[in-house]
PDB file of C-alpha atoms in Angstrom:
ATOM      1  CA  MET A   1     -23.277 -13.886  -2.790  1.00 34.00           C
ATOM      2  CA  ARG A   2     -20.227 -13.289  -4.063  1.00 42.00           C
ATOM      3  CA  THR A   3     -17.707 -11.849  -1.732  1.00 44.00           C
ATOM      4  CA  LEU A   4     -14.333 -10.714  -1.793  1.00 43.00           C
ATOM      5  CA  PHE A   5     -12.585  -9.781   1.422  1.00 45.00           C
ATOM      6  CA  ALA A   6      -9.648  -7.207   1.137  1.00 48.00           C
ATOM      7  CA  LEU A   7      -9.417  -5.585   4.751  1.00 50.00           C
ATOM      8  CA  VAL A   8      -6.563  -2.919   4.088  1.00 48.00           C
ATOM      9  CA  LEU A   9      -5.325  -0.960   7.065  1.00 44.00           C
ATOM     10  CA  ALA A  10      -5.257   2.471   6.828  1.00 44.00           C
ATOM     11  CA  GLY A  11      -1.664   3.863   5.283  1.00 41.00           C
ATOM     12  CA  ALA A  12       0.141   0.833   5.516  1.00 44.00           C
ATOM     13  CA  VAL A  13       1.194   0.123   2.848  1.00 48.00           C
ATOM     14  CA  PRO A  14       0.934   2.557  -1.267  1.00 49.00           C
ATOM     15  CA  ALA A  15      -1.933   2.328  -2.130  1.00 49.00           C
ATOM     16  CA  ALA A  16      -2.256   0.609  -5.075  1.00 45.00           C
ATOM     17  CA  TRP A  17      -1.340  -2.305  -2.990  1.00 49.00           C
ATOM     18  CA  ALA A  18      -5.471  -2.256  -1.915  1.00 56.00           C
ATOM     19  CA  GLN A  19      -7.173  -5.128  -3.238  1.00 64.00           C
ATOM     20  CA  THR A  20     -10.419  -3.607  -4.228  1.00 74.00           C
ATOM     21  CA  PRO A  21     -14.332  -5.388  -3.137  1.00 76.00           C
ATOM     22  CA  ALA A  22     -15.977  -7.618  -4.652  1.00 74.00           C
ATOM     23  CA  SER A  23     -19.010  -6.610  -6.003  1.00 72.00           C
ATOM     24  CA  ASN A  24     -21.682  -7.578  -3.365  1.00 71.00           C
ATOM     25  CA  PRO A  25     -24.913  -7.726  -4.348  1.00 70.00           C
ATOM     26  CA  MET A  26     -27.008  -6.807  -1.371  1.00 69.00           C
ATOM     27  CA  PRO A  27     -30.711  -6.126  -0.831  1.00 74.00           C
ATOM     28  CA  ASP A  28     -31.279  -2.568  -1.993  1.00 79.00           C
ATOM     29  CA  GLY A  29     -30.493   0.525   1.397  1.00 75.00           C
ATOM     30  CA  SER A  30     -29.029  -2.068   3.253  1.00 81.00           C
ATOM     31  CA  SER A  31     -25.092  -2.215   3.574  1.00 86.00           C
ATOM     32  CA  ASP A  32     -21.769  -4.302   4.813  1.00 89.00           C
ATOM     33  CA  MET A  33     -19.122  -3.150   7.006  1.00 92.00           C
ATOM     34  CA  TYR A  34     -16.382  -4.521   8.927  1.00 92.00           C
ATOM     35  CA  VAL A  35     -14.313  -2.745  11.417  1.00 93.00           C
ATOM     36  CA  GLY A  36     -11.581  -2.692  13.871  1.00 94.00           C
ATOM     37  CA  LEU A  37      -8.047  -2.612  14.228  1.00 94.00           C
ATOM     38  CA  GLY A  38      -4.635  -4.430  13.400  1.00 94.00           C
ATOM     39  CA  ALA A  39      -0.834  -4.238  13.466  1.00 95.00           C
ATOM     40  CA  VAL A  40       1.572  -4.423  10.281  1.00 93.00           C
ATOM     41  CA  SER A  41       5.263  -5.154  10.155  1.00 95.00           C
ATOM     42  CA  ALA A  42       5.965  -2.898   7.519  1.00 94.00           C
ATOM     43  CA  PRO A  43       9.788  -1.291   5.882  1.00 95.00           C
ATOM     44  CA  ARG A  44       9.611   1.987   6.608  1.00 94.00           C
ATOM     45  CA  TYR A  45       9.290   3.108   3.624  1.00 95.00           C
ATOM     46  CA  GLN A  46       9.991   1.172  -0.225  1.00 94.00           C
ATOM     47  CA  GLY A  47      13.198   0.140  -0.402  1.00 95.00           C
ATOM     48  CA  SER A  48      14.271   1.243   3.648  1.00 96.00           C
ATOM     49  CA  GLY A  49      16.299  -1.745   5.471  1.00 94.00           C
ATOM     50  CA  GLU A  50      14.236  -1.410   8.437  1.00 94.00           C
ATOM     51  CA  ARG A  51      10.741  -2.388   9.475  1.00 93.00           C
ATOM     52  CA  ARG A  52       8.816  -0.883  11.960  1.00 93.00           C
ATOM     53  CA  VAL A  53       5.660  -2.124  13.883  1.00 94.00           C
ATOM     54  CA  THR A  54       2.616   0.410  13.293  1.00 92.00           C
ATOM     55  CA  ALA A  55      -0.480  -0.445  15.244  1.00 90.00           C
ATOM     56  CA  LEU A  56      -3.270   1.340  12.202  1.00 82.00           C
ATOM     57  CA  PRO A  57      -7.471   0.924  12.081  1.00 88.00           C
ATOM     58  CA  LEU A  58      -9.220  -1.178   9.612  1.00 89.00           C
ATOM     59  CA  VAL A  59     -12.340  -0.392   7.705  1.00 89.00           C
ATOM     60  CA  GLN A  60     -14.061  -1.535   4.548  1.00 91.00           C
ATOM     61  CA  VAL A  61     -17.429  -1.481   4.267  1.00 92.00           C
ATOM     62  CA  GLN A  62     -20.079  -1.736   1.184  1.00 93.00           C
ATOM     63  CA  TRP A  63     -23.645   0.076   0.007  1.00 94.00           C
ATOM     64  CA  SER A  64     -26.461  -1.717  -1.919  1.00 92.00           C
ATOM     65  CA  ASN A  65     -25.786   1.549  -4.708  1.00 93.00           C
ATOM     66  CA  GLY A  66     -22.126  -0.060  -5.802  1.00 93.00           C
ATOM     67  CA  VAL A  67     -20.215   2.372  -3.232  1.00 95.00           C
ATOM     68  CA  PHE A  68     -17.475   0.842  -0.756  1.00 94.00           C
ATOM     69  CA  VAL A  69     -14.703   2.429   1.149  1.00 93.00           C
ATOM     70  CA  SER A  70     -11.266   0.533   1.398  1.00 90.00           C
ATOM     71  CA  GLY A  71      -9.232   0.975   4.004  1.00 86.00           C
ATOM     72  CA  MET A  72      -7.781   5.310   2.352  1.00 89.00           C
ATOM     73  CA  SER A  73      -8.928   3.786  -0.975  1.00 93.00           C
ATOM     74  CA  ALA A  74     -12.934   3.990  -2.155  1.00 95.00           C
ATOM     75  CA  GLY A  75     -15.248   3.507  -5.505  1.00 96.00           C
ATOM     76  CA  MET A  76     -17.571   2.805  -6.961  1.00 96.00           C
ATOM     77  CA  HIS A  77     -18.468  -0.290  -8.921  1.00 96.00           C
ATOM     78  CA  LEU A  78     -20.783   0.763 -11.631  1.00 97.00           C
ATOM     79  CA  SER A  79     -20.823  -2.857 -13.961  1.00 95.00           C
ATOM     80  CA  SER A  80     -24.119  -5.451 -13.932  1.00 91.00           C
ATOM     81  CA  ASN A  81     -22.214  -7.626 -15.163  1.00 94.00           C
ATOM     82  CA  PRO A  82     -21.145 -10.391 -13.425  1.00 91.00           C
ATOM     83  CA  VAL A  83     -17.615 -10.659 -14.885  1.00 95.00           C
ATOM     84  CA  LEU A  84     -16.679  -7.683 -15.158  1.00 96.00           C
ATOM     85  CA  GLU A  85     -15.950  -4.814 -12.326  1.00 96.00           C
ATOM     86  CA  TYR A  86     -15.550  -1.477 -12.735  1.00 97.00           C
ATOM     87  CA  GLY A  87     -15.762   2.519 -11.888  1.00 97.00           C
ATOM     88  CA  PRO A  88     -14.023   5.016 -10.302  1.00 98.00           C
ATOM     89  CA  LEU A  89     -11.435   5.073  -7.623  1.00 97.00           C
ATOM     90  CA  LEU A  90     -10.263   6.977  -4.833  1.00 97.00           C
ATOM     91  CA  THR A  91      -6.598   6.706  -2.294  1.00 95.00           C
ATOM     92  CA  LEU A  92      -5.350   8.650   0.168  1.00 94.00           C
ATOM     93  CA  MET A  93      -1.621   7.824  -0.821  1.00 93.00           C
ATOM     94  CA  ALA A  94       0.706   8.471   3.246  1.00 91.00           C
ATOM     95  CA  ARG A  95       3.433  11.525   3.911  1.00 93.00           C
ATOM     96  CA  ARG A  96       6.332  10.548   3.423  1.00 95.00           C
ATOM     97  CA  SER A  97       9.016  12.221   5.059  1.00 92.00           C
ATOM     98  CA  GLU A  98      12.571  11.373   6.465  1.00 90.00           C
ATOM     99  CA  VAL A  99      10.928   9.502   9.193  1.00 86.00           C
ATOM    100  CA  GLY A 100       9.685   7.236   6.426  1.00 85.00           C
ATOM    101  CA  ASP A 101       6.020   6.575   5.076  1.00 79.00           C
ATOM    102  CA  GLY A 102       2.927   7.795   6.578  1.00 60.00           C
ATOM    103  CA  HIS A 103       4.210   8.093  10.028  1.00 43.00           C
ATOM    104  CA  GLN A 104       1.620  10.471  11.357  1.00 39.00           C
ATOM    105  CA  LEU A 105      -0.853   8.396  10.338  1.00 43.00           C
ATOM    106  CA  GLY A 106      -0.321   5.521  13.016  1.00 42.00           C
ATOM    107  CA  MET A 107       0.897   4.499  16.618  1.00 40.00           C
ATOM    108  CA  PRO A 108       3.996   2.693  16.609  1.00 42.00           C
ATOM    109  CA  LEU A 109       5.011  -0.109  18.654  1.00 45.00           C
ATOM    110  CA  GLY A 110       8.096  -1.141  17.576  1.00 43.00           C
ATOM    111  CA  THR A 111      11.084  -1.545  15.684  1.00 37.00           C
ATOM    112  CA  LEU A 112      13.257  -3.339  14.197  1.00 41.00           C
ATOM    113  CA  ASP A 113      16.868  -1.657  12.057  1.00 38.00           C
ATOM    114  CA  THR A 114      17.419  -4.836   9.332  1.00 39.00           C
ATOM    115  CA  SER A 115      19.976  -2.416   7.717  1.00 39.00           C
ATOM    116  CA  GLY A 116      23.124  -2.511  10.423  1.00 40.00           C
ATOM    117  CA  SER A 117      22.693   1.381  10.577  1.00 40.00           C
ATOM    118  CA  ALA A 118      22.607   3.887  13.282  1.00 38.00           C
ATOM    119  CA  THR A 119      18.865   4.175  14.866  1.00 38.00           C
ATOM    120  CA  PRO A 120      16.332   6.488  12.526  1.00 41.00           C
ATOM    121  CA  PRO A 121      15.561   9.940  14.029  1.00 42.00           C
ATOM    122  CA  THR A 122      12.565   9.318  17.552  1.00 42.00           C
ATOM    123  CA  GLU A 123       9.646   8.865  15.738  1.00 43.00           C
ATOM    124  CA  GLY A 124       7.265  11.600  16.229  1.00 45.00           C
ATOM    125  CA  GLN A 125      10.895  14.186  15.685  1.00 45.00           C
ATOM    126  CA  PRO A 126      10.056  16.912  13.114  1.00 45.00           C
ATOM    127  CA  SER A 127      11.148  16.810   9.548  1.00 43.00           C
ATOM    128  CA  ARG A 128      14.603  18.610   8.403  1.00 42.00           C
ATOM    129  CA  PRO A 129      13.778  21.971   6.761  1.00 42.00           C
ATOM    130  CA  SER A 130      14.549  21.240   2.918  1.00 39.00           C
ATOM    131  CA  VAL A 131      17.344  23.703   3.174  1.00 40.00           C
ATOM    132  CA  ALA A 132      19.276  23.090   6.694  1.00 39.00           C
ATOM    133  CA  PRO A 133      21.325  25.566   7.495  1.00 40.00           C
ATOM    134  CA  ASP A 134      24.626  23.514   6.938  1.00 42.00           C
ATOM    135  CA  PRO A 135      24.079  20.061   7.073  1.00 43.00           C
ATOM    136  CA  GLY A 136      27.387  19.150   5.304  1.00 47.00           C
ATOM    137  CA  PRO A 137      28.234  17.120   2.246  1.00 50.00           C
ATOM    138  CA  ASP A 138      27.009  13.637   3.477  1.00 55.00           C
ATOM    139  CA  THR A 139      24.365  13.806   5.755  1.00 53.00           C
ATOM    140  CA  GLY A 140      22.149  10.790   4.766  1.00 49.00           C
ATOM    141  CA  LYS A 141      24.915   8.728   4.863  1.00 54.00           C
ATOM    142  CA  ARG A 142      26.178   9.588   8.304  1.00 49.00           C
ATOM    143  CA  SER A 143      23.555   9.166   9.532  1.00 57.00           C
ATOM    144  CA  GLY A 144      22.026   5.822   8.403  1.00 79.00           C
ATOM    145  CA  ASN A 145      19.227   6.655   7.551  1.00 91.00           C
ATOM    146  CA  PRO A 146      18.878   7.247   3.892  1.00 95.00           C
ATOM    147  CA  LEU A 147      15.580   9.894   3.743  1.00 96.00           C
ATOM    148  CA  ALA A 148      18.066  12.337   5.592  1.00 95.00           C
ATOM    149  CA  GLY A 149      18.470  15.826   3.706  1.00 94.00           C
ATOM    150  CA  THR A 150      15.577  14.771   1.212  1.00 95.00           C
ATOM    151  CA  GLU A 151      12.675  17.202   0.890  1.00 94.00           C
ATOM    152  CA  ALA A 152       9.357  15.405   2.505  1.00 95.00           C
ATOM    153  CA  ILE A 153       6.556  14.491  -0.242  1.00 96.00           C
ATOM    154  CA  GLY A 154       3.440  15.580   1.173  1.00 95.00           C
ATOM    155  CA  ALA A 155      -0.027  12.945   1.514  1.00 95.00           C
ATOM    156  CA  ARG A 156      -1.727  12.703  -1.762  1.00 96.00           C
ATOM    157  CA  LEU A 157      -5.359  11.751  -3.013  1.00 97.00           C
ATOM    158  CA  GLN A 158      -5.268  10.429  -6.437  1.00 97.00           C
ATOM    159  CA  GLY A 159      -7.853   9.490  -8.431  1.00 98.00           C
ATOM    160  CA  GLY A 160      -7.906   7.129 -11.008  1.00 98.00           C
ATOM    161  CA  ALA A 161     -10.515   3.878 -12.294  1.00 97.00           C
ATOM    162  CA  PHE A 162      -9.541   0.077 -11.645  1.00 97.00           C
ATOM    163  CA  PHE A 163     -11.095  -2.826 -13.349  1.00 97.00           C
ATOM    164  CA  ASN A 164     -11.353  -6.505 -13.277  1.00 96.00           C
ATOM    165  CA  TYR A 165     -12.421  -8.834 -15.060  1.00 97.00           C
ATOM    166  CA  TYR A 166     -12.984 -12.982 -13.474  1.00 96.00           C
ATOM    167  CA  LEU A 167     -11.544 -15.546 -15.471  1.00 96.00           C
ATOM    168  CA  THR A 168     -13.069 -17.485 -13.370  1.00 94.00           C
ATOM    169  CA  PRO A 169     -15.751 -17.629 -10.575  1.00 90.00           C
ATOM    170  CA  SER A 170     -13.006 -17.990  -8.693  1.00 90.00           C
ATOM    171  CA  LEU A 171      -9.740 -15.573 -10.554  1.00 95.00           C
ATOM    172  CA  ARG A 172      -9.622 -12.548 -11.380  1.00 95.00           C
ATOM    173  CA  LEU A 173      -7.990 -10.348 -12.995  1.00 97.00           C
ATOM    174  CA  THR A 174      -6.969  -6.987 -11.308  1.00 96.00           C
ATOM    175  CA  ASN A 175      -6.302  -3.019 -12.923  1.00 97.00           C
ATOM    176  CA  ASN A 176      -6.078   0.373 -11.208  1.00 97.00           C
ATOM    177  CA  LEU A 177      -4.576   3.126 -12.322  1.00 97.00           C
ATOM    178  CA  LEU A 178      -4.111   5.780 -10.412  1.00 98.00           C
ATOM    179  CA  ALA A 179      -2.726   9.551 -10.950  1.00 98.00           C
ATOM    180  CA  GLY A 180      -2.221  12.622  -8.812  1.00 97.00           C
ATOM    181  CA  SER A 181       1.067  11.688  -6.037  1.00 97.00           C
ATOM    182  CA  GLY A 182       4.775  13.352  -5.778  1.00 96.00           C
ATOM    183  CA  ARG A 183       6.051  15.536  -5.332  1.00 95.00           C
ATOM    184  CA  ASP A 184       4.547  17.384  -8.280  1.00 95.00           C
ATOM    185  CA  ARG A 185       0.660  16.251  -7.982  1.00 97.00           C
ATOM    186  CA  HIS A 186       2.673  13.711 -11.375  1.00 97.00           C
ATOM    187  CA  GLY A 187       2.911  10.831 -10.827  1.00 98.00           C
ATOM    188  CA  ALA A 188       0.667   7.578 -11.965  1.00 98.00           C
ATOM    189  CA  SER A 189       1.088   4.378 -11.190  1.00 98.00           C
ATOM    190  CA  TRP A 190      -0.787   1.270 -13.212  1.00 98.00           C
ATOM    191  CA  THR A 191      -1.156  -2.130 -10.633  1.00 97.00           C
ATOM    192  CA  VAL A 192      -2.271  -5.082 -12.476  1.00 97.00           C
ATOM    193  CA  GLY A 193      -2.816  -8.261 -10.446  1.00 97.00           C
ATOM    194  CA  LEU A 194      -3.947 -12.311 -10.865  1.00 96.00           C
ATOM    195  CA  GLN A 195      -6.070 -13.437  -7.349  1.00 94.00           C
ATOM    196  CA  HIS A 196      -7.631 -17.165  -6.734  1.00 93.00           C
ATOM    197  CA  VAL A 197     -10.186 -15.274  -4.697  1.00 79.00           C
ATOM    198  CA  THR A 198     -10.847 -16.389  -0.705  1.00 71.00           C
ATOM    199  CA  ARG A 199     -11.906 -19.758  -1.083  1.00 68.00           C
ATOM    200  CA  SER A 200     -12.843 -21.922   2.284  1.00 72.00           C
ATOM    201  CA  LEU A 201     -10.558 -24.065   3.541  1.00 75.00           C
ATOM    202  CA  SER A 202     -12.971 -25.140   7.028  1.00 80.00           C
ATOM    203  CA  PRO A 203     -16.332 -24.435   8.150  1.00 84.00           C
ATOM    204  CA  HIS A 204     -14.429 -21.019   9.402  1.00 89.00           C
ATOM    205  CA  HIS A 205     -11.485 -20.580   7.693  1.00 92.00           C
ATOM    206  CA  SER A 206     -10.385 -18.828   3.825  1.00 90.00           C
ATOM    207  CA  VAL A 207      -6.966 -18.359   2.269  1.00 91.00           C
ATOM    208  CA  SER A 208      -6.975 -15.975  -1.035  1.00 92.00           C
ATOM    209  CA  LEU A 209      -3.526 -15.557  -3.197  1.00 94.00           C
ATOM    210  CA  GLY A 210      -2.898 -13.375  -5.266  1.00 95.00           C
ATOM    211  CA  ALA A 211       0.658 -11.519  -7.710  1.00 97.00           C
ATOM    212  CA  ASP A 212       0.763  -8.117  -9.486  1.00 97.00           C
ATOM    213  CA  LEU A 213       2.963  -6.010 -11.104  1.00 97.00           C
ATOM    214  CA  THR A 214       3.309  -2.603 -10.928  1.00 98.00           C
ATOM    215  CA  VAL A 215       4.036   0.277 -13.439  1.00 98.00           C
ATOM    216  CA  VAL A 216       5.013   4.003 -12.764  1.00 98.00           C
ATOM    217  CA  ASN A 217       5.328   6.876 -14.550  1.00 98.00           C
ATOM    218  CA  ARG A 218       9.170   8.856 -14.602  1.00 98.00           C
ATOM    219  CA  SER A 219       7.258  11.362 -12.027  1.00 98.00           C
ATOM    220  CA  TYR A 220       6.183   9.346  -9.947  1.00 98.00           C
ATOM    221  CA  ASN A 221      10.064   7.353  -9.607  1.00 98.00           C
ATOM    222  CA  ARG A 222      11.541  10.751  -9.501  1.00 97.00           C
ATOM    223  CA  SER A 223       9.984  11.658  -7.136  1.00 97.00           C
ATOM    224  CA  TYR A 224       9.897   8.885  -4.454  1.00 97.00           C
ATOM    225  CA  PHE A 225      13.342   7.256  -5.585  1.00 98.00           C
ATOM    226  CA  GLY A 226      15.208  10.037  -6.770  1.00 97.00           C
ATOM    227  CA  VAL A 227      17.600  12.607  -5.430  1.00 97.00           C
ATOM    228  CA  SER A 228      17.432  15.891  -6.998  1.00 96.00           C
ATOM    229  CA  LEU A 229      19.503  18.319  -6.783  1.00 96.00           C
ATOM    230  CA  LEU A 230      18.868  19.752  -3.737  1.00 95.00           C
ATOM    231  CA  ASP A 231      18.120  16.581  -2.085  1.00 95.00           C
ATOM    232  CA  SER A 232      21.579  15.858  -2.955  1.00 96.00           C
ATOM    233  CA  ILE A 233      23.168  19.097  -1.735  1.00 95.00           C
ATOM    234  CA  ASN A 234      21.735  18.095   1.561  1.00 94.00           C
ATOM    235  CA  SER A 235      22.088  14.138   2.597  1.00 94.00           C
ATOM    236  CA  GLY A 236      25.160  13.677   0.698  1.00 95.00           C
ATOM    237  CA  HIS A 237      23.562  11.295  -1.945  1.00 96.00           C
ATOM    238  CA  ALA A 238      24.770  11.778  -5.594  1.00 96.00           C
ATOM    239  CA  PRO A 239      21.237  13.230  -7.906  1.00 97.00           C
ATOM    240  CA  TYR A 240      19.723  10.156  -9.258  1.00 98.00           C
ATOM    241  CA  ALA A 241      16.611  11.432 -12.114  1.00 97.00           C
ATOM    242  CA  PRO A 242      15.080   7.908 -12.959  1.00 98.00           C
ATOM    243  CA  GLY A 243      12.887   7.190 -15.756  1.00 97.00           C
ATOM    244  CA  GLY A 244       9.388   5.805 -15.405  1.00 97.00           C
ATOM    245  CA  GLY A 245       8.977   1.747 -15.482  1.00 98.00           C
ATOM    246  CA  VAL A 246       7.842  -1.368 -13.780  1.00 98.00           C
ATOM    247  CA  ARG A 247       8.306  -0.371 -10.129  1.00 98.00           C
ATOM    248  CA  ASP A 248       7.614  -3.640  -8.425  1.00 98.00           C
ATOM    249  CA  VAL A 249       5.852  -7.573  -8.667  1.00 98.00           C
ATOM    250  CA  ALA A 250       4.813  -8.843  -5.559  1.00 97.00           C
ATOM    251  CA  VAL A 251       3.218 -12.030  -3.960  1.00 97.00           C
ATOM    252  CA  GLY A 252       0.500 -12.152  -1.288  1.00 96.00           C
ATOM    253  CA  ALA A 253      -1.522 -14.088   1.213  1.00 94.00           C
ATOM    254  CA  ARG A 254      -4.410 -13.389   2.698  1.00 92.00           C
ATOM    255  CA  TRP A 255      -6.146 -15.497   5.909  1.00 92.00           C
ATOM    256  CA  ASN A 256      -9.774 -14.948   6.867  1.00 91.00           C
ATOM    257  CA  TRP A 257     -10.541 -16.797   9.838  1.00 93.00           C
ATOM    258  CA  ALA A 258     -13.841 -16.535  10.773  1.00 92.00           C
ATOM    259  CA  LEU A 259     -14.257 -15.893  15.130  1.00 95.00           C
ATOM    260  CA  SER A 260     -18.416 -16.187  14.613  1.00 93.00           C
ATOM    261  CA  PRO A 261     -21.065 -14.268  12.032  1.00 90.00           C
ATOM    262  CA  GLY A 262     -19.850 -10.905  13.972  1.00 93.00           C
ATOM    263  CA  TRP A 263     -16.327 -10.868  14.710  1.00 95.00           C
ATOM    264  CA  MET A 264     -13.504 -12.666  12.083  1.00 94.00           C
ATOM    265  CA  VAL A 265      -9.334 -11.948  12.266  1.00 95.00           C
ATOM    266  CA  SER A 266      -7.872 -11.154   9.008  1.00 92.00           C
ATOM    267  CA  SER A 267      -3.648 -11.818   8.369  1.00 94.00           C
ATOM    268  CA  SER A 268      -1.914 -11.341   5.458  1.00 93.00           C
ATOM    269  CA  LEU A 269       1.655 -12.037   3.983  1.00 96.00           C
ATOM    270  CA  ARG A 270       2.589  -9.821   1.103  1.00 96.00           C
ATOM    271  CA  ALA A 271       6.422 -10.537  -0.807  1.00 97.00           C
ATOM    272  CA  ALA A 272       7.698  -7.824  -2.933  1.00 97.00           C
ATOM    273  CA  TRP A 273      10.582  -7.332  -5.012  1.00 98.00           C
ATOM    274  CA  LEU A 274      11.730  -3.576  -6.608  1.00 98.00           C
ATOM    275  CA  GLN A 275      12.689  -3.543 -10.199  1.00 98.00           C
ATOM    276  CA  GLY A 276      14.346  -1.116 -12.596  1.00 97.00           C
ATOM    277  CA  ASP A 277      15.335   1.800 -11.814  1.00 98.00           C
ATOM    278  CA  ALA A 278      13.806   1.921  -8.299  1.00 98.00           C
ATOM    279  CA  ARG A 279      16.208  -0.609  -7.819  1.00 98.00           C
ATOM    280  CA  ARG A 280      18.642   1.233  -7.910  1.00 97.00           C
ATOM    281  CA  SER A 281      18.663   4.154  -6.131  1.00 98.00           C
ATOM    282  CA  PRO A 282      20.743   5.321  -3.504  1.00 97.00           C
ATOM    283  CA  LEU A 283      17.966   5.592  -1.243  1.00 97.00           C
ATOM    284  CA  VAL A 284      17.447   2.133  -1.872  1.00 97.00           C
ATOM    285  CA  GLU A 285      18.609  -0.196   1.412  1.00 97.00           C
ATOM    286  CA  ARG A 286      17.100  -3.100   0.133  1.00 96.00           C
ATOM    287  CA  ALA A 287      15.187  -4.565  -3.011  1.00 97.00           C
ATOM    288  CA  ASP A 288      13.269  -6.863  -1.510  1.00 96.00           C
ATOM    289  CA  HIS A 289      10.799  -6.573   1.196  1.00 94.00           C
ATOM    290  CA  ILE A 290       8.278  -7.797   3.058  1.00 96.00           C
ATOM    291  CA  THR A 291       4.674  -6.803   4.864  1.00 95.00           C
ATOM    292  CA  VAL A 292       2.804  -9.103   7.512  1.00 95.00           C
ATOM    293  CA  SER A 293      -0.674  -8.192   8.440  1.00 94.00           C
ATOM    294  CA  THR A 294      -3.543  -9.476  11.686  1.00 95.00           C
ATOM    295  CA  GLY A 295      -6.526  -7.690  12.638  1.00 95.00           C
ATOM    296  CA  LEU A 296      -9.474  -8.723  14.324  1.00 96.00           C
ATOM    297  CA  ALA A 297     -13.014  -6.945  12.724  1.00 95.00           C
ATOM    298  CA  TYR A 298     -16.456  -6.782  14.431  1.00 95.00           C
ATOM    299  CA  ARG A 299     -19.303  -6.748  10.937  1.00 92.00           C
ATOM    300  CA  PHE A 300     -22.655  -4.803  10.866  1.00 87.00           C
TER     301      PHE A 300
END
């Protein structure tokens, strides 16, 4: 039986980063479930120079009919071909406010400022309104937080599809196509990747490696990396209207440690580099960023 353990920390990273679990043939009416708790250290938002450690739930469930839930994503395997995996995909993209990505979904454990900027607003502090009374001409610049004065982007339910092809039994070409993100819900992304699926290093340890590239449309880039006229007035940044193109390229690794038949520690490291118009955004403090996560899960 071929399985790919791709446990995702809910809301910790953009939805397109999530690995689609491999098709897992099981007896009719059965399921395979992992539930646990983990911690992730990641930038406050894509391009932030400040990091944040957050505690978030870990969830992955697969049913014999092909339906799966993995973190903030859900989908269904429709193919019976062992070298092809495809089907519909739904993901929840976390809200972005002046505080950063998805702060309402997890419990902050601590913050590490690597940008040399001033201390950001306290967690849980209400976002400033879209049009603040007399915010001054350089709110974002003076605060040390590039998102200060920018309009929040609500959580978005994205719909799309995945298509994976096994080049070899251990090498998988992946594709995730998603739409529905951004302020106007017209943002779309396509992530193509290459994964070396879980390889056993010993009876209790396994490692998987991957690399991917994400392309987004103009609406996505303008929502998450652009500066509208209203944002410019409130934040002090010059207006910026990026086009579509490659958002980032990334490499990653995941290590699974089976403590017992039921308990597992899953850890991951991902390095990504913003590209093109996204990289040139005035909201970006760092073009390169690293996300590290670890968690303990129990298999039912």
